[in-house]
XYZ file of C-alpha atoms in Angstrom:
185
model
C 22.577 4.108 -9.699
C 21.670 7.451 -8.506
C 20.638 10.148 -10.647
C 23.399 12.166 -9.197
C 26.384 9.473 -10.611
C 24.534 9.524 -13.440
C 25.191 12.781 -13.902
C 28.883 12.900 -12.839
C 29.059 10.114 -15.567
C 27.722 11.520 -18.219
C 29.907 15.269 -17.696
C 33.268 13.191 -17.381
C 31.879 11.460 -20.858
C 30.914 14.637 -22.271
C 34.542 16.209 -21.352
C 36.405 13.560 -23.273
C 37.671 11.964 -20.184
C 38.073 8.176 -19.083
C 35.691 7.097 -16.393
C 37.688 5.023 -13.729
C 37.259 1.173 -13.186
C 35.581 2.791 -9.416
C 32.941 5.204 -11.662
C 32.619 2.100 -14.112
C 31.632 -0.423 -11.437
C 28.649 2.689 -10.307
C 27.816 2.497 -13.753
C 27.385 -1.312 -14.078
C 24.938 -1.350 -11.451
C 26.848 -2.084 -7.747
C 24.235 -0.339 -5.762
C 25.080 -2.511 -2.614
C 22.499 -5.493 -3.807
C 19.367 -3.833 -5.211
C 18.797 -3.896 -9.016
C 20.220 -0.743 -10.567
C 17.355 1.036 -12.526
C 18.330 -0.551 -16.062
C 18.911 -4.156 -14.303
C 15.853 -5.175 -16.484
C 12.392 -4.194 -14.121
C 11.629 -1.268 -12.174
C 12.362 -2.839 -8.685
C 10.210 -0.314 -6.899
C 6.808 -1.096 -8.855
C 7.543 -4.746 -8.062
C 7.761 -4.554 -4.542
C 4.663 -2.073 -3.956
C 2.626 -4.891 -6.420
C 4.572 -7.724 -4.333
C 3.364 -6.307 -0.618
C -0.407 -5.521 -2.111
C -0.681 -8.608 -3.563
C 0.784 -10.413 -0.283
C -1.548 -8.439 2.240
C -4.604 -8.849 0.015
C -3.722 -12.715 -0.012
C -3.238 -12.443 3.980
C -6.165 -10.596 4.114
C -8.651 -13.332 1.892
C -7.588 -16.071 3.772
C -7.995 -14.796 7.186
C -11.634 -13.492 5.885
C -11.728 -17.512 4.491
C -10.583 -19.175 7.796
C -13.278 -16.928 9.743
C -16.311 -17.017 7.650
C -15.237 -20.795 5.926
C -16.380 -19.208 2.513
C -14.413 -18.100 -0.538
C -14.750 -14.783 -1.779
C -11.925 -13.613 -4.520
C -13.730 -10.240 -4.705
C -12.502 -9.450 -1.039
C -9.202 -9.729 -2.732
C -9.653 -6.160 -4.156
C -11.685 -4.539 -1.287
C -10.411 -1.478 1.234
C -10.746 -3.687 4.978
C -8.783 -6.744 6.639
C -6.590 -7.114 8.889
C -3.771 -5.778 7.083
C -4.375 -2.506 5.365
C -2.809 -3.599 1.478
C -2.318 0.114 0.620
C -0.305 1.119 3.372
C 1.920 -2.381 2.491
C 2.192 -0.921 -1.075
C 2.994 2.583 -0.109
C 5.573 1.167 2.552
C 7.073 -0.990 -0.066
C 7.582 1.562 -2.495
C 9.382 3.907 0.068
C 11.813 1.439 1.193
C 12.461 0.400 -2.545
C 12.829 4.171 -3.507
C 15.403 4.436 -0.683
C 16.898 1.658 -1.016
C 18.003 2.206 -4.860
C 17.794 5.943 -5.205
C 19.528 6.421 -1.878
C 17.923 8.208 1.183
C 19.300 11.300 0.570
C 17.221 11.946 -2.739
C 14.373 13.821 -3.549
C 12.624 10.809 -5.044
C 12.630 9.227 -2.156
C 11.431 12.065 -0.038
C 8.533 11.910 -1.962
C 8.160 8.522 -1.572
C 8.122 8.697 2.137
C 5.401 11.571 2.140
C 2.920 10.009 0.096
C 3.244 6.988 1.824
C 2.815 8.848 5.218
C -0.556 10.745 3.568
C -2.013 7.592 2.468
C -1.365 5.307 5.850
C -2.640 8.801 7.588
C -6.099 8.558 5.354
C -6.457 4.698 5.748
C -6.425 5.331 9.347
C -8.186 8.963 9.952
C -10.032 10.143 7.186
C -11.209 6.590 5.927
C -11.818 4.993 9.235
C -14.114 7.488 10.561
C -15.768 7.660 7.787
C -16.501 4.170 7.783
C -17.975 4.549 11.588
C -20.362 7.329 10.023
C -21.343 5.426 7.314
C -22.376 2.027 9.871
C -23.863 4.773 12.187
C -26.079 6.325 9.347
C -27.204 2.322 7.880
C -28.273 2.145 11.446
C -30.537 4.890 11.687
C -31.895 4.413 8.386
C -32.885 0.566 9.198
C -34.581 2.382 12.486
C -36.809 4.662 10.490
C -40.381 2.539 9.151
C -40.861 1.237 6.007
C -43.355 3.798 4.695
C -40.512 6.571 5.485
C -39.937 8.578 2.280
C -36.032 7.855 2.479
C -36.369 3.908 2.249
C -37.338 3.856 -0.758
C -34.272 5.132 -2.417
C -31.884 4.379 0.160
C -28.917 1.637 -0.716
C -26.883 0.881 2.220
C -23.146 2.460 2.652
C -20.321 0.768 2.307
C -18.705 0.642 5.811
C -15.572 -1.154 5.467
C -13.430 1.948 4.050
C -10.372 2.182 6.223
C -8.368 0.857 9.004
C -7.416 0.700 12.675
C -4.361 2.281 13.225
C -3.019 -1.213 13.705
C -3.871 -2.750 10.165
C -2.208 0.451 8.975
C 0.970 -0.347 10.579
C 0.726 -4.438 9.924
C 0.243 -3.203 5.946
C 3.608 -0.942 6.331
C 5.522 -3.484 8.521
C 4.551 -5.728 5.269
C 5.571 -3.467 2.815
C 9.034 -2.521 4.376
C 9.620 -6.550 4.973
C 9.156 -7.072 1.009
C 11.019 -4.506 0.089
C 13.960 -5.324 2.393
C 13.754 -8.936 1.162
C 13.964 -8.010 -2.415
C 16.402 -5.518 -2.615
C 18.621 -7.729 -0.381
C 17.733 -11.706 -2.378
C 19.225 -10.208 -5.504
C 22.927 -9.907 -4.198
């Protein structure tokens, strides 16, 4: 239920009148197939952990069929070919919108945040990544007795994603979303 007919409810309440059997079915929860908020789970969370969890799975065992070696600690790391952030973020939004409505403000700031972090996965992060294999690079170039290789540890260079991965992680998310707002009918 929106936070709006939660409102209306709760003035017609506090006026002494008698909600209708229309306002009563709003305030049991038909929200056109997605949980209502008290349904018993915050349906938004679970989606966003549903598409991270799912990309970070697609993302281990396409790392898995490539290298033939298991690794669960690339379940957790920032690079594959589906960016598991930008699945979250996507979820969320479309779970926001889906049972606040799309007219709300919650779900405006859904849609922002999600746009700012699939925007840093694929500028901010990505380039820095380049910089980061372009400075191991030179450092492995310089000679051993070079001041700097001594306390040098190499950069981590896997920190964002093509602008691709970015939209296979928010295709993701959107698809779980959809899928679970629209199972529980």
């Amino acid at each position: 239920m929106r936070a709006t007919e939660m409102l209306t409810a709760a003035a017609g309440a506090a006026a002494g009148t008698t909600p209708s059997t229309a306002s009563v079915a709003g305030l049991a929860g038909a929200s056109g197939g997605v949980p209502a908020a008290g349904a018993g789970g915050n349906f938004p969370l679970g989606a966003a952990l549903l598409a991270f969890a799912f990309a970070n799975l697609v993302n281990v065992l396409s790392i898995w069929l490539k290298e033939k070696k298991w690794d669960a600690r690339k379940f957790l790391t920032s690079s594959g070919v589906i960016s598991s952030l930008s699945a979250a973020v996507a979820s969320l939004a479309v779970a926001v919108g889906q049972q606040e409505g799309g007219d709300s403000s919650v779900f405006a700031l859904a849609l922002v945040f999600a746009a700012v972090v699939m925007y840093d996965a694929s500028g901010v992060r990505f380039h820095t990544g380049r910089q980061a294999a372009l400075l191991n690079q030179i450092v492995s170039d310089l000679s051993p007795e070079h001041p700097i290789i001594s306390t040098f540890r190499p950069l981590r260079e896997p920190l964002g994603h093509s602008p691709f991965q970015v939209f296979a992680g928010a295709l993701v998310g959107c698809t779980v979303a959809y899928l679970m707002g629209n199972s529980s009918v």
